[in-house]
CSV table of C-alpha atoms in Angstrom, one decimal:
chain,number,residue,atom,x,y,z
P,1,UNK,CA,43.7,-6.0,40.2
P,2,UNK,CA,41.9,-4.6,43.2
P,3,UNK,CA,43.6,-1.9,45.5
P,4,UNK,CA,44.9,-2.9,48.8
P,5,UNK,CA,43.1,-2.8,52.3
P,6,UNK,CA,43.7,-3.3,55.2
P,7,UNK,CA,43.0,-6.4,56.7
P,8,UNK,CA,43.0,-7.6,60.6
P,9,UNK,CA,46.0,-8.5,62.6
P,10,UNK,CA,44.4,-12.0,62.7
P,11,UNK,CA,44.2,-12.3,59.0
P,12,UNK,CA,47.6,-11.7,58.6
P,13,UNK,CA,48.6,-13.4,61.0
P,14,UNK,CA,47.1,-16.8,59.3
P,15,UNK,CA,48.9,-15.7,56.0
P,16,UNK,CA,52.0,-16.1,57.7
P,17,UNK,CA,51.4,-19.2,59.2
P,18,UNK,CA,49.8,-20.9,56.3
P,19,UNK,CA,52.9,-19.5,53.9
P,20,UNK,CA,55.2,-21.4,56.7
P,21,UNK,CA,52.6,-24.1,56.0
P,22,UNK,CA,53.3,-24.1,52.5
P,23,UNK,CA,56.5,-24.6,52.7
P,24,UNK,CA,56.5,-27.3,54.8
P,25,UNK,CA,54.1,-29.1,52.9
P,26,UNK,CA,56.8,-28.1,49.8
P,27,UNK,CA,59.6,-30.1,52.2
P,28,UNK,CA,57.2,-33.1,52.7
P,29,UNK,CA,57.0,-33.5,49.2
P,30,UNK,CA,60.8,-33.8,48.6
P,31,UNK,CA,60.9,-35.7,51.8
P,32,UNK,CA,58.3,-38.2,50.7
P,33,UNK,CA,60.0,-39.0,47.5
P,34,UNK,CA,63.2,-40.2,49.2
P,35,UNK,CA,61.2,-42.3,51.1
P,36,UNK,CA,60.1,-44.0,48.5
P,37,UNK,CA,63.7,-43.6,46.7
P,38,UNK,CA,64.9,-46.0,50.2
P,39,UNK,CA,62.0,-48.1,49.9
P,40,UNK,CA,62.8,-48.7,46.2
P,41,UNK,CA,67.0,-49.5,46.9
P,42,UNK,CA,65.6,-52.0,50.0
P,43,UNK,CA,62.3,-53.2,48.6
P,44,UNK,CA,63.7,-56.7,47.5
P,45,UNK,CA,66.0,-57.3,50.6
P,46,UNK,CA,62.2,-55.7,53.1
P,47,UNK,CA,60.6,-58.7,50.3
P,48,UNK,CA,62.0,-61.0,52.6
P,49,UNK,CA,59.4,-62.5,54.8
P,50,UNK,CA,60.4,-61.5,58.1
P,51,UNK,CA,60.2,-57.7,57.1
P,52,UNK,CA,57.0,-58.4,54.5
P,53,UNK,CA,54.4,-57.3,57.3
P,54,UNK,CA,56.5,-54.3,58.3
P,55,UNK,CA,56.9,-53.1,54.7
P,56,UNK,CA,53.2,-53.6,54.3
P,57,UNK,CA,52.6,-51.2,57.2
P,58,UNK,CA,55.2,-48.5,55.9
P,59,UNK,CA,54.1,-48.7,53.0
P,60,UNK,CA,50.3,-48.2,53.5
P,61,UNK,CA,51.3,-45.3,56.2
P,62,UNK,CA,53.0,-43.7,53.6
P,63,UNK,CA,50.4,-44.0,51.1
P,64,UNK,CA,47.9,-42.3,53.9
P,65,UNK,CA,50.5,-39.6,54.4
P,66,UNK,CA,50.6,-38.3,51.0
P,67,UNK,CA,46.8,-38.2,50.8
P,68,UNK,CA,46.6,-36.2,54.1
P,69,UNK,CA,49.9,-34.1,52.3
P,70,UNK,CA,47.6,-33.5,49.2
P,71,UNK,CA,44.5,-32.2,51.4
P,72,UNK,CA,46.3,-29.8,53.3
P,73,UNK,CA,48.2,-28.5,50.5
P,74,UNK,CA,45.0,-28.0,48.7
P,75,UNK,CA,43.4,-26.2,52.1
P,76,UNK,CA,46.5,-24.4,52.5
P,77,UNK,CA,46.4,-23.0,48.8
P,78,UNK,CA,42.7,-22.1,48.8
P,79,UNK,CA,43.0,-20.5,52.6
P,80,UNK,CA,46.0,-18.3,50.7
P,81,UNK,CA,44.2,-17.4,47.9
P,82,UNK,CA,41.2,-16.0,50.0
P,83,UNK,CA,43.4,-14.0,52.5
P,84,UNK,CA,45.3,-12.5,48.9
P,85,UNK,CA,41.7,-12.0,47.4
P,86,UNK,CA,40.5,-10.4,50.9
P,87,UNK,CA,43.7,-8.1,50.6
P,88,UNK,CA,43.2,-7.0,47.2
P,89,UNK,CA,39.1,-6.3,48.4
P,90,UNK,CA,37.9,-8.6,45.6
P,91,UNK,CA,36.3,-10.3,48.2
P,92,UNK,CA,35.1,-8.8,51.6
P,93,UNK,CA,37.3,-9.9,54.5
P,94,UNK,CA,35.6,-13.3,56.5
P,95,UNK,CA,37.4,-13.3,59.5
P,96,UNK,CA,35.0,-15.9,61.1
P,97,UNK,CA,35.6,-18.4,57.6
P,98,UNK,CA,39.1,-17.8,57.9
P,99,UNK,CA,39.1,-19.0,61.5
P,100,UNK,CA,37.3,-22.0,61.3
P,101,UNK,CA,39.5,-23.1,58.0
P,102,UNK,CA,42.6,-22.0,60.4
P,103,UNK,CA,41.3,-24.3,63.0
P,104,UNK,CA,40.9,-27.4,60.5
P,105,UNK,CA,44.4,-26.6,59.2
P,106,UNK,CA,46.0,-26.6,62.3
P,107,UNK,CA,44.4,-30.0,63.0
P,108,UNK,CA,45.8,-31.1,59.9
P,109,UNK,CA,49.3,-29.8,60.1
P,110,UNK,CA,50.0,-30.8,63.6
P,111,UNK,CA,48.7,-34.3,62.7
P,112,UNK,CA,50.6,-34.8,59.4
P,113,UNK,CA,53.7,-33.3,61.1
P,114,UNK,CA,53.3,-36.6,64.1
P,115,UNK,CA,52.5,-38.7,61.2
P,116,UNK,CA,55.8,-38.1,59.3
P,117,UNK,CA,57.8,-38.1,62.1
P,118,UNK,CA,56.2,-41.6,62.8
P,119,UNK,CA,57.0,-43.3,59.2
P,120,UNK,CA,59.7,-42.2,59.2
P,121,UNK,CA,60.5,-43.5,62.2
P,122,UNK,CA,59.6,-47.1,61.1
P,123,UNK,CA,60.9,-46.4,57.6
P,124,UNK,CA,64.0,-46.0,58.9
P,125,UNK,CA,64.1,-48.3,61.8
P,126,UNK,CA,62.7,-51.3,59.2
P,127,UNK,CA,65.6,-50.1,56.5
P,128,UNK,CA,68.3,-50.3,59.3
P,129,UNK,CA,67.5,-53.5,60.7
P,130,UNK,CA,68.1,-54.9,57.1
P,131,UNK,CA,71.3,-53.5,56.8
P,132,UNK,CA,72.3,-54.8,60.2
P,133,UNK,CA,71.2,-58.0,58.8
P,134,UNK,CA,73.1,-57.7,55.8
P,135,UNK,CA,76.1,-56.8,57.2
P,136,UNK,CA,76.1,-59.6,60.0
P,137,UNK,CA,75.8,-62.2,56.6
P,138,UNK,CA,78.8,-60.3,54.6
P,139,UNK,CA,81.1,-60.8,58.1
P,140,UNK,CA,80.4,-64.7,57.8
Protein backbone atom coordinates (compact mmCIF):
# COMPACT_ATOMS: atom_id res chain seq x y z
CA UNK A 1 0.00 0.00 0.00
CA UNK A 2 0.85 3.56 -0.69
CA UNK A 3 1.46 6.13 2.22
CA UNK A 4 -1.14 8.56 3.04
CA UNK A 5 -1.49 12.23 1.67
CA UNK A 6 -3.24 14.72 2.11
CA UNK A 7 -6.00 15.34 0.02
CA UNK A 8 -8.31 18.63 -0.36
CA UNK A 9 -11.21 19.58 1.88
CA UNK A 10 -13.30 19.04 -1.28
CA UNK A 11 -12.11 15.52 -1.77
CA UNK A 12 -13.05 14.60 1.47
CA UNK A 13 -15.76 16.07 1.60
CA UNK A 14 -17.22 13.83 -1.46
CA UNK A 15 -15.97 10.71 0.49
CA UNK A 16 -18.27 11.47 3.04
CA UNK A 17 -21.16 12.15 1.05
CA UNK A 18 -20.70 9.24 -1.37
CA UNK A 19 -20.08 6.75 1.87
CA UNK A 20 -23.68 8.31 3.12
CA UNK A 21 -24.52 7.44 -0.55
CA UNK A 22 -23.53 4.04 -0.14
CA UNK A 23 -25.42 3.34 2.44
CA UNK A 24 -28.47 4.57 1.15
CA UNK A 25 -28.13 2.74 -1.85
CA UNK A 26 -27.41 -0.40 0.79
CA UNK A 27 -31.20 0.64 2.32
CA UNK A 28 -32.74 0.77 -1.24
CA UNK A 29 -31.66 -2.57 -1.71
CA UNK A 30 -33.44 -4.03 1.39
CA UNK A 31 -36.23 -1.65 0.64
CA UNK A 32 -36.61 -2.86 -2.90
CA UNK A 33 -36.91 -6.37 -1.99
CA UNK A 34 -39.95 -5.87 0.27
CA UNK A 35 -41.45 -4.33 -2.40
CA UNK A 36 -41.35 -6.99 -4.32
CA UNK A 37 -42.06 -9.28 -1.09
CA UNK A 38 -45.75 -7.04 -1.12
CA UNK A 39 -46.18 -7.26 -4.67
CA UNK A 40 -45.60 -11.10 -4.46
CA UNK A 41 -48.38 -11.59 -1.20
CA UNK A 42 -50.92 -9.10 -3.53
CA UNK A 43 -49.93 -10.01 -6.98
CA UNK A 44 -53.02 -12.34 -7.65
CA UNK A 45 -55.67 -10.20 -5.78
CA UNK A 46 -53.59 -6.51 -8.17
CA UNK A 47 -54.30 -9.67 -11.18
CA UNK A 48 -57.60 -8.49 -11.01
CA UNK A 49 -58.49 -6.33 -13.89
CA UNK A 50 -59.29 -3.15 -12.32
CA UNK A 51 -55.73 -3.00 -10.72
CA UNK A 52 -53.92 -4.85 -13.94
CA UNK A 53 -52.87 -1.34 -15.48
CA UNK A 54 -51.69 0.00 -12.12
CA UNK A 55 -49.67 -3.13 -11.39
CA UNK A 56 -48.25 -2.85 -14.82
CA UNK A 57 -47.04 0.73 -14.01
CA UNK A 58 -45.54 -0.30 -10.42
CA UNK A 59 -44.12 -2.79 -11.69
CA UNK A 60 -42.20 -1.32 -14.67
CA UNK A 61 -41.28 1.73 -12.24
CA UNK A 62 -39.83 -0.53 -10.07
CA UNK A 63 -37.93 -2.40 -12.59
CA UNK A 64 -36.45 1.25 -13.78
CA UNK A 65 -35.66 1.95 -10.16
CA UNK A 66 -33.40 -0.87 -9.57
CA UNK A 67 -31.48 -0.22 -12.79
CA UNK A 68 -30.99 3.48 -11.89
CA UNK A 69 -30.09 1.65 -8.07
CA UNK A 70 -27.46 -0.49 -9.87
CA UNK A 71 -25.80 2.58 -11.86
CA UNK A 72 -25.35 4.62 -8.94
CA UNK A 73 -24.08 2.01 -6.82
CA UNK A 74 -21.63 1.13 -9.44
CA UNK A 75 -20.67 5.27 -9.76
CA UNK A 76 -20.69 5.41 -6.15
CA UNK A 77 -18.16 2.39 -5.67
CA UNK A 78 -15.74 3.49 -8.44
CA UNK A 79 -16.00 7.40 -7.20
CA UNK A 80 -14.89 5.63 -3.65
CA UNK A 81 -12.34 3.66 -4.86
CA UNK A 82 -10.63 6.74 -6.63
CA UNK A 83 -10.81 9.14 -3.62
CA UNK A 84 -9.12 5.80 -1.37
CA UNK A 85 -6.63 5.34 -4.36
CA UNK A 86 -6.02 9.36 -4.37
CA UNK A 87 -5.43 9.02 -0.49
CA UNK A 88 -3.11 6.29 -0.62
CA UNK A 89 -1.12 8.54 -3.67
CA UNK A 90 -1.40 5.48 -6.06
CA UNK A 91 -3.01 7.81 -8.13
CA UNK A 92 -2.57 11.65 -8.25
CA UNK A 93 -5.45 13.52 -6.79
CA UNK A 94 -8.19 14.74 -9.82
CA UNK A 95 -10.09 17.18 -8.19
CA UNK A 96 -11.74 18.41 -11.42
CA UNK A 97 -12.75 14.32 -12.38
CA UNK A 98 -13.92 14.05 -8.97
CA UNK A 99 -16.25 16.96 -9.40
CA UNK A 100 -17.81 16.40 -12.46
CA UNK A 101 -18.47 12.45 -11.24
CA UNK A 102 -19.81 14.34 -7.95
CA UNK A 103 -22.13 16.34 -10.06
CA UNK A 104 -23.51 13.25 -12.03
CA UNK A 105 -24.03 11.52 -8.69
CA UNK A 106 -25.80 14.08 -7.19
CA UNK A 107 -28.17 14.09 -10.19
CA UNK A 108 -28.54 10.54 -9.78
CA UNK A 109 -29.16 10.31 -6.05
CA UNK A 110 -31.57 13.15 -5.80
CA UNK A 111 -33.52 11.61 -8.71
CA UNK A 112 -33.52 7.97 -7.43
CA UNK A 113 -34.36 9.30 -3.98
CA UNK A 114 -37.92 11.18 -5.83
CA UNK A 115 -38.26 8.08 -7.69
CA UNK A 116 -38.56 5.72 -4.56
CA UNK A 117 -40.45 7.94 -2.69
CA UNK A 118 -42.83 7.92 -5.81
CA UNK A 119 -43.29 3.85 -6.19
CA UNK A 120 -43.57 3.61 -3.27
CA UNK A 121 -46.12 5.80 -3.05
CA UNK A 122 -48.21 3.95 -5.71
CA UNK A 123 -46.99 0.68 -4.37
CA UNK A 124 -48.54 1.29 -1.40
CA UNK A 125 -51.53 3.34 -2.43
CA UNK A 126 -52.40 0.29 -5.24
CA UNK A 127 -51.76 -2.52 -2.24
CA UNK A 128 -54.13 -0.55 0.17
CA UNK A 129 -56.92 -0.05 -2.12
CA UNK A 130 -57.04 -3.93 -2.42
CA UNK A 131 -57.22 -4.46 0.98
CA UNK A 132 -59.94 -1.94 1.37
CA UNK A 133 -61.53 -3.84 -1.18
CA UNK A 134 -61.06 -7.03 0.45
CA UNK A 135 -62.25 -6.07 3.50
CA UNK A 136 -65.47 -4.33 2.29
CA UNK A 137 -66.26 -8.14 0.59
CA UNK A 138 -65.33 -10.09 3.97
CA UNK A 139 -68.07 -7.59 5.91
CA UNK A 140 -70.83 -8.78 3.28
Amino acid sequence: MGTITSMSARSLQYYVIDRRWASDIEFFKIETAFLHRLLDDYFVRLCNPVHIDQLKYVGKNLLKLEKEECQADLLITEQLKNVELMTEDIIPENADELTVNQVKLEYLMTNLIREYREVKQELFALVESVMVENKLKSQQ
